[in-house]
PDB file of N, CA and C in Angstrom:
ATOM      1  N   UNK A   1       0.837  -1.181   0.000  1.00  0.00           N
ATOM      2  CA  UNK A   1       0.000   0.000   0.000  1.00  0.00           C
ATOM      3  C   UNK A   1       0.884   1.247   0.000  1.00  0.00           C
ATOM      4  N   UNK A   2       0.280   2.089  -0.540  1.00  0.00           N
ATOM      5  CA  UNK A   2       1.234   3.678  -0.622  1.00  0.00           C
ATOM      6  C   UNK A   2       0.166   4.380   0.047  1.00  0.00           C
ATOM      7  N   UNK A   3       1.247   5.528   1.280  1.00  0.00           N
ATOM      8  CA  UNK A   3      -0.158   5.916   1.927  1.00  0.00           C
ATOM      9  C   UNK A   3       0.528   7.797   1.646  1.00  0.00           C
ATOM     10  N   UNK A   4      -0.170   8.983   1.999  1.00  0.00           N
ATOM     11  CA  UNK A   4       0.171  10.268   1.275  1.00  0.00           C
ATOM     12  C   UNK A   4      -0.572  10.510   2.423  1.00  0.00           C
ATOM     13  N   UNK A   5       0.239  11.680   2.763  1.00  0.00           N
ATOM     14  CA  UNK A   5       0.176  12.484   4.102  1.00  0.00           C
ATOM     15  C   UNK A   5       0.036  14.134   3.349  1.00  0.00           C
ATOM     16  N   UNK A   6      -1.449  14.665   3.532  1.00  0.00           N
ATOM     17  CA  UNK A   6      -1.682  16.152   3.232  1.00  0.00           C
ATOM     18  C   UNK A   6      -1.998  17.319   4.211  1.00  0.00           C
ATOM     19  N   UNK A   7      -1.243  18.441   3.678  1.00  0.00           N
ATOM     20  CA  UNK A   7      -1.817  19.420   5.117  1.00  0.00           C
ATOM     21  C   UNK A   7      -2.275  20.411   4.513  1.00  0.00           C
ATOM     22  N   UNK A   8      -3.188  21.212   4.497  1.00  0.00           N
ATOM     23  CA  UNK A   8      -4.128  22.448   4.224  1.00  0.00           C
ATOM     24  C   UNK A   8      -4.207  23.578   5.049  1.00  0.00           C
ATOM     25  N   UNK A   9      -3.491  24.541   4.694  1.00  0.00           N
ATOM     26  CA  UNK A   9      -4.244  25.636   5.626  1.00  0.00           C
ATOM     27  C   UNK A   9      -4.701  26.852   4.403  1.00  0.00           C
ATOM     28  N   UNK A  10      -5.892  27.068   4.674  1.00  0.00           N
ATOM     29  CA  UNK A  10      -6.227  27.952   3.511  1.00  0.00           C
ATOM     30  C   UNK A  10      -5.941  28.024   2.117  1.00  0.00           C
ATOM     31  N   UNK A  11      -5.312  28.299   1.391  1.00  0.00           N
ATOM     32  CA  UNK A  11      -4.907  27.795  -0.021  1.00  0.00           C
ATOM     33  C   UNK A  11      -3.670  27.031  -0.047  1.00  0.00           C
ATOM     34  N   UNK A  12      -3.236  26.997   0.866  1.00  0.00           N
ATOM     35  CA  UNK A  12      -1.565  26.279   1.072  1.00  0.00           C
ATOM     36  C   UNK A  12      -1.602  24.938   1.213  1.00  0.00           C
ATOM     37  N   UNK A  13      -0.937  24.307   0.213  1.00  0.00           N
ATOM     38  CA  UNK A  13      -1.055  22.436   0.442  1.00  0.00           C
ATOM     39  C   UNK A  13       0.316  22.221   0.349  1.00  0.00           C
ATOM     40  N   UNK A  14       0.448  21.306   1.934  1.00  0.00           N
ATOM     41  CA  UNK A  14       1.804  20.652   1.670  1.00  0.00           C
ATOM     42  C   UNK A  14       1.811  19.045   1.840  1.00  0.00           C
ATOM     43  N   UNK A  15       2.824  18.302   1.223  1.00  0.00           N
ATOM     44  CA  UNK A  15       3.109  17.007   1.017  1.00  0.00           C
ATOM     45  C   UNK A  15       3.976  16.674   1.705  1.00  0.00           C
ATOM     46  N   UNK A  16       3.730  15.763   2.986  1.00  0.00           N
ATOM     47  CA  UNK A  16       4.624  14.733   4.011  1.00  0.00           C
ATOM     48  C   UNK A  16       5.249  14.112   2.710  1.00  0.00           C
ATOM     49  N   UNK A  17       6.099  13.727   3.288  1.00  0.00           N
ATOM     50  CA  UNK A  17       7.214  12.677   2.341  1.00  0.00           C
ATOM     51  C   UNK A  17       7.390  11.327   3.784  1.00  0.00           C
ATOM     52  N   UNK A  18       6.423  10.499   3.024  1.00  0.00           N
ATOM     53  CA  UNK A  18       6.438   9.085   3.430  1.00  0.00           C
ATOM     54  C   UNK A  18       7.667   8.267   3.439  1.00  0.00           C
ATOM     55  N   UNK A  19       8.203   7.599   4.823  1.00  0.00           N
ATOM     56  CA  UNK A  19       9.110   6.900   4.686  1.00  0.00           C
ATOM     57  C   UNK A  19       8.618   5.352   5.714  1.00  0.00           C
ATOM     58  N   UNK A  20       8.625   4.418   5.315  1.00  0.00           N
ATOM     59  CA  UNK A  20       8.409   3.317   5.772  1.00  0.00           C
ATOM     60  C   UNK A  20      10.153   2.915   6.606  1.00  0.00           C
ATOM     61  N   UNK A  21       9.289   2.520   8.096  1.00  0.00           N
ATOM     62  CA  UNK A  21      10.356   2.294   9.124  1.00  0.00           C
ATOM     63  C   UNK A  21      10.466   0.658   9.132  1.00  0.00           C
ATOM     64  N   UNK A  22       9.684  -0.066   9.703  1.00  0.00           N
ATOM     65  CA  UNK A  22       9.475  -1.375   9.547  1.00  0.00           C
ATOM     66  C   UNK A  22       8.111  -1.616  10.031  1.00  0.00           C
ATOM     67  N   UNK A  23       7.960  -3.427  10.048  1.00  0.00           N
ATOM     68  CA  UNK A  23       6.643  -3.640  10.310  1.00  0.00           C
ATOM     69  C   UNK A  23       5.223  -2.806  10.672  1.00  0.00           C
ATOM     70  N   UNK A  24       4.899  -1.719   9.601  1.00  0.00           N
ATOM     71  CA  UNK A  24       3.685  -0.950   9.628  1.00  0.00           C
ATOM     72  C   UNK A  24       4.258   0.244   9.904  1.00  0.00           C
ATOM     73  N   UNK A  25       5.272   0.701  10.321  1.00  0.00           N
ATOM     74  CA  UNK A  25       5.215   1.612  10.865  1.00  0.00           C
ATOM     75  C   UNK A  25       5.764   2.726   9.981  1.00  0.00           C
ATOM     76  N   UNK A  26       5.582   4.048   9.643  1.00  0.00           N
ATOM     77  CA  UNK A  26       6.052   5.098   8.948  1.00  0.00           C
ATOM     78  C   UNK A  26       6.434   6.201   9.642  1.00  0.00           C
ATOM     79  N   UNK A  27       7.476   6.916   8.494  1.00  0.00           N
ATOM     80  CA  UNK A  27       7.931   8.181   9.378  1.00  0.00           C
ATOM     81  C   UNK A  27       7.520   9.311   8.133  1.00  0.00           C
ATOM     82  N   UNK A  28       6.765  10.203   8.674  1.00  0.00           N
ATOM     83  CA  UNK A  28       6.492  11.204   7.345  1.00  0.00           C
ATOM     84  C   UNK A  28       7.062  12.478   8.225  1.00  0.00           C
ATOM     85  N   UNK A  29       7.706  13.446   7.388  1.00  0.00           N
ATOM     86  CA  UNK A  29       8.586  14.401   7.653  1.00  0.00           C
ATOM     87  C   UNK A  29       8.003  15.369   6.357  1.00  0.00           C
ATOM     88  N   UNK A  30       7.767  16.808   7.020  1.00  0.00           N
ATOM     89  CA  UNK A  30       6.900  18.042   6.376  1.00  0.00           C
ATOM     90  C   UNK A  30       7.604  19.261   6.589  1.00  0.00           C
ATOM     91  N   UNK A  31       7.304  20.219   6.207  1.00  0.00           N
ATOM     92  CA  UNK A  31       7.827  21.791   6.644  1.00  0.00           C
ATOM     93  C   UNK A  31       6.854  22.737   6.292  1.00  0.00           C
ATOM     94  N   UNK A  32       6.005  23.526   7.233  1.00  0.00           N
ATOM     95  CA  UNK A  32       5.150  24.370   7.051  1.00  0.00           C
ATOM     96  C   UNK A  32       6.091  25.841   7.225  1.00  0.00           C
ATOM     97  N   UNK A  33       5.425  26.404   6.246  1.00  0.00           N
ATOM     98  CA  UNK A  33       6.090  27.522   5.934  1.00  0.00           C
ATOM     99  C   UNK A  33       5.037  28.851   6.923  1.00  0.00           C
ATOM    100  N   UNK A  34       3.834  28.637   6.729  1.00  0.00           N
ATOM    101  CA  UNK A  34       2.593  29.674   7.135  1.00  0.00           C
ATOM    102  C   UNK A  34       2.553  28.794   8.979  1.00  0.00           C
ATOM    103  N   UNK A  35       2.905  30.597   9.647  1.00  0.00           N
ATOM    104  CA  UNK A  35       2.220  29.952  11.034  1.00  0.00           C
ATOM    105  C   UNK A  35       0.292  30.076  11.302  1.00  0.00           C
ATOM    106  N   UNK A  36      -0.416  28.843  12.342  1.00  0.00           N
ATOM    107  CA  UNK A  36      -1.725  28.603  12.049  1.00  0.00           C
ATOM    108  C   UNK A  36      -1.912  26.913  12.350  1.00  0.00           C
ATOM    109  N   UNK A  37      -3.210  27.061  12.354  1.00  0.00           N
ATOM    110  CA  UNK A  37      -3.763  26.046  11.868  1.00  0.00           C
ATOM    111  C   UNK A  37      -4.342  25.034  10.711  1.00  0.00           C
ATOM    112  N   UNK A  38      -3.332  24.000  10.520  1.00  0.00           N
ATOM    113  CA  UNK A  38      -3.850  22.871   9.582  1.00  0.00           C
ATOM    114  C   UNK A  38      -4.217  21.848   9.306  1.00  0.00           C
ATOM    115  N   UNK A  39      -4.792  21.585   8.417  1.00  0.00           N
ATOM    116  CA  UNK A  39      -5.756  20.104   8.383  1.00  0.00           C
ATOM    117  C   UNK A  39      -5.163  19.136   7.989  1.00  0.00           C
ATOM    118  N   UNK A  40      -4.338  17.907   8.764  1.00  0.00           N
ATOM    119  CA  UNK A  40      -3.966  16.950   8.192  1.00  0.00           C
ATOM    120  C   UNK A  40      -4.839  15.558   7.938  1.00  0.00           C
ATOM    121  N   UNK A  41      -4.323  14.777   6.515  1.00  0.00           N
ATOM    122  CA  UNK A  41      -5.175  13.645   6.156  1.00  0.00           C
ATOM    123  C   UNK A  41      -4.272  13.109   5.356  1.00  0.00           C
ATOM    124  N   UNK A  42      -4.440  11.788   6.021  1.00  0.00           N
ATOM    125  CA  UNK A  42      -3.701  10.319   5.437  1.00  0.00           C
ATOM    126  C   UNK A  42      -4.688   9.792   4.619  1.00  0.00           C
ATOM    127  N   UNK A  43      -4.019   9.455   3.570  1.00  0.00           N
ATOM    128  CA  UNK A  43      -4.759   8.833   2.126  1.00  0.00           C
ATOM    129  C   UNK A  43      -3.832   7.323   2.627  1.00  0.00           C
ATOM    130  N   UNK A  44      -4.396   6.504   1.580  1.00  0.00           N
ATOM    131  CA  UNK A  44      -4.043   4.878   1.118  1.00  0.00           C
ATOM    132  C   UNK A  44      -4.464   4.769  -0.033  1.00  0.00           C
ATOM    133  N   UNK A  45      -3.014   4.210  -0.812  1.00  0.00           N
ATOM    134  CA  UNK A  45      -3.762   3.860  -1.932  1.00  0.00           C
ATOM    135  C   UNK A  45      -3.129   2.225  -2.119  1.00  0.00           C
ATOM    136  N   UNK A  46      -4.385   1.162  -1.941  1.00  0.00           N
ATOM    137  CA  UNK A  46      -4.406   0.239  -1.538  1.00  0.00           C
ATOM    138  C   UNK A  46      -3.663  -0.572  -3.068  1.00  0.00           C
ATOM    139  N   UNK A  47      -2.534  -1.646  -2.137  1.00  0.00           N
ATOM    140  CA  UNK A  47      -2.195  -1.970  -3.463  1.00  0.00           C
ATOM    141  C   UNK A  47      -1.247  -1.208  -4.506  1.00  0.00           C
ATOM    142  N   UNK A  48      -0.654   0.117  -3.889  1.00  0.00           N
ATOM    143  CA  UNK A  48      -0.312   0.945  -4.672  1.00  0.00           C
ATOM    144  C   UNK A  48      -0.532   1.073  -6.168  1.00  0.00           C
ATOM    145  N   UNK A  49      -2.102   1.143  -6.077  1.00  0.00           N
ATOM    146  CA  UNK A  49      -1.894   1.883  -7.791  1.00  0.00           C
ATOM    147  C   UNK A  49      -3.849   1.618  -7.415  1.00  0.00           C
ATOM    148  N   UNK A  50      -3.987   2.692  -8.398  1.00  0.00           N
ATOM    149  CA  UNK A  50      -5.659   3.084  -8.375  1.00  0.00           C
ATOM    150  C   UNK A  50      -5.608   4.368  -7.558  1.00  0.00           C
ATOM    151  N   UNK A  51      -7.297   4.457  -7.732  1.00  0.00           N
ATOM    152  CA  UNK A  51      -7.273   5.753  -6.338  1.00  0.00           C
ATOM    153  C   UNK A  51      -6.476   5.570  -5.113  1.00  0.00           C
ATOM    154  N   UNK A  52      -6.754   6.889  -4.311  1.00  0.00           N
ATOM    155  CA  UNK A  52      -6.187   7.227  -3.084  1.00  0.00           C
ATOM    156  C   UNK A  52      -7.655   7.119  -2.203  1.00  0.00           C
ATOM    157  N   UNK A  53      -7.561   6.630  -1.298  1.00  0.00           N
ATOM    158  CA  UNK A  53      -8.481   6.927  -0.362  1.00  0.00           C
ATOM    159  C   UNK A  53      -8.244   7.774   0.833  1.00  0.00           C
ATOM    160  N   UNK A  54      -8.975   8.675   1.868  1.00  0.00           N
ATOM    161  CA  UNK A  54      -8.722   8.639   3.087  1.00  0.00           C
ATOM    162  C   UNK A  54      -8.782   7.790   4.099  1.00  0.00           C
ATOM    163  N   UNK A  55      -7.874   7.761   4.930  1.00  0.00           N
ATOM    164  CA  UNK A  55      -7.864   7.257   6.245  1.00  0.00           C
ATOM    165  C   UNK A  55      -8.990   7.202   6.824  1.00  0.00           C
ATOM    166  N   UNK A  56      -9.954   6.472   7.670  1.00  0.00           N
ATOM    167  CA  UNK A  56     -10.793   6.820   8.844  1.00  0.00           C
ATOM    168  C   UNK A  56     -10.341   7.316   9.686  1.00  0.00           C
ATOM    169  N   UNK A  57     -11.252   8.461  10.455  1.00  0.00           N
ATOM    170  CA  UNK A  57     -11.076   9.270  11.054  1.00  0.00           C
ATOM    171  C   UNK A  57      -9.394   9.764  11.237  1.00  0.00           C
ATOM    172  N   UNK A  58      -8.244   9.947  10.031  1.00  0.00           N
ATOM    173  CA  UNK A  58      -7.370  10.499   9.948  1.00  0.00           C
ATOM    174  C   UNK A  58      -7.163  12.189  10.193  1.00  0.00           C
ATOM    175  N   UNK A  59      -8.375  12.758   9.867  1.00  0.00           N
ATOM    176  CA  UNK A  59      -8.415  13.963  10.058  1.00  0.00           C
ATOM    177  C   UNK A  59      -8.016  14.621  11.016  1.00  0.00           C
ATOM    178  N   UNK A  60      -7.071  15.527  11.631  1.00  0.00           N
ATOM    179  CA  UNK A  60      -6.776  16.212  12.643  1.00  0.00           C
ATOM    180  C   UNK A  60      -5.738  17.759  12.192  1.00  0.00           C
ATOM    181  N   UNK A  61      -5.797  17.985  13.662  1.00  0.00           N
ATOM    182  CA  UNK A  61      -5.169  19.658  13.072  1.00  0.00           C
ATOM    183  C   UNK A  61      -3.906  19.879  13.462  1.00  0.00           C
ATOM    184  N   UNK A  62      -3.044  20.343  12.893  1.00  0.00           N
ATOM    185  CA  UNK A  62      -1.635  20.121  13.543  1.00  0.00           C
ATOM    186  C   UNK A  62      -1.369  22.152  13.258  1.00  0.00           C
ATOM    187  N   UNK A  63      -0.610  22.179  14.446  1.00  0.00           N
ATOM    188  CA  UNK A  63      -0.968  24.113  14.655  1.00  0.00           C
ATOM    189  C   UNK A  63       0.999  24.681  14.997  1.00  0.00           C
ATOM    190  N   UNK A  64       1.258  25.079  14.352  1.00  0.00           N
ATOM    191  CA  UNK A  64       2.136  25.463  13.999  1.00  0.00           C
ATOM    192  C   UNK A  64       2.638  27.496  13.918  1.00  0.00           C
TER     193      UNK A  64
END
């Protein structure tokens, strides 16, 4: 599976850069440029290849 880590604050979208640690576990590493509040959401895209889905209840705010 390929999973994509997004953050939103107002028109600003940034892209985690996914790194797989071992057994399940990932390290995604970002840099927000705008201080605030943003909306992060983990996609999967199952199988890597096809759509992306969201996470369940992945949604949260990371404030910077």
């Amino acid at each position: 599976d390929v999973f994509t880590v997004k953050l939103t604050h107002k028109t600003n979208v940034v892209t985690g850069a996914v790194t797989s640690v071992s057994n399940g576990i990932y390290r995604v590493k970002y840099t927000l440029m705008v201080a605030g509040e943003w909306d992060l959401q983990i996609l999967v895209q199952p199988g890597g290849s096809g759509p992306s889905y969201p996470i369940r209840d992945s949604g949260q705010k990371v404030v910077c």
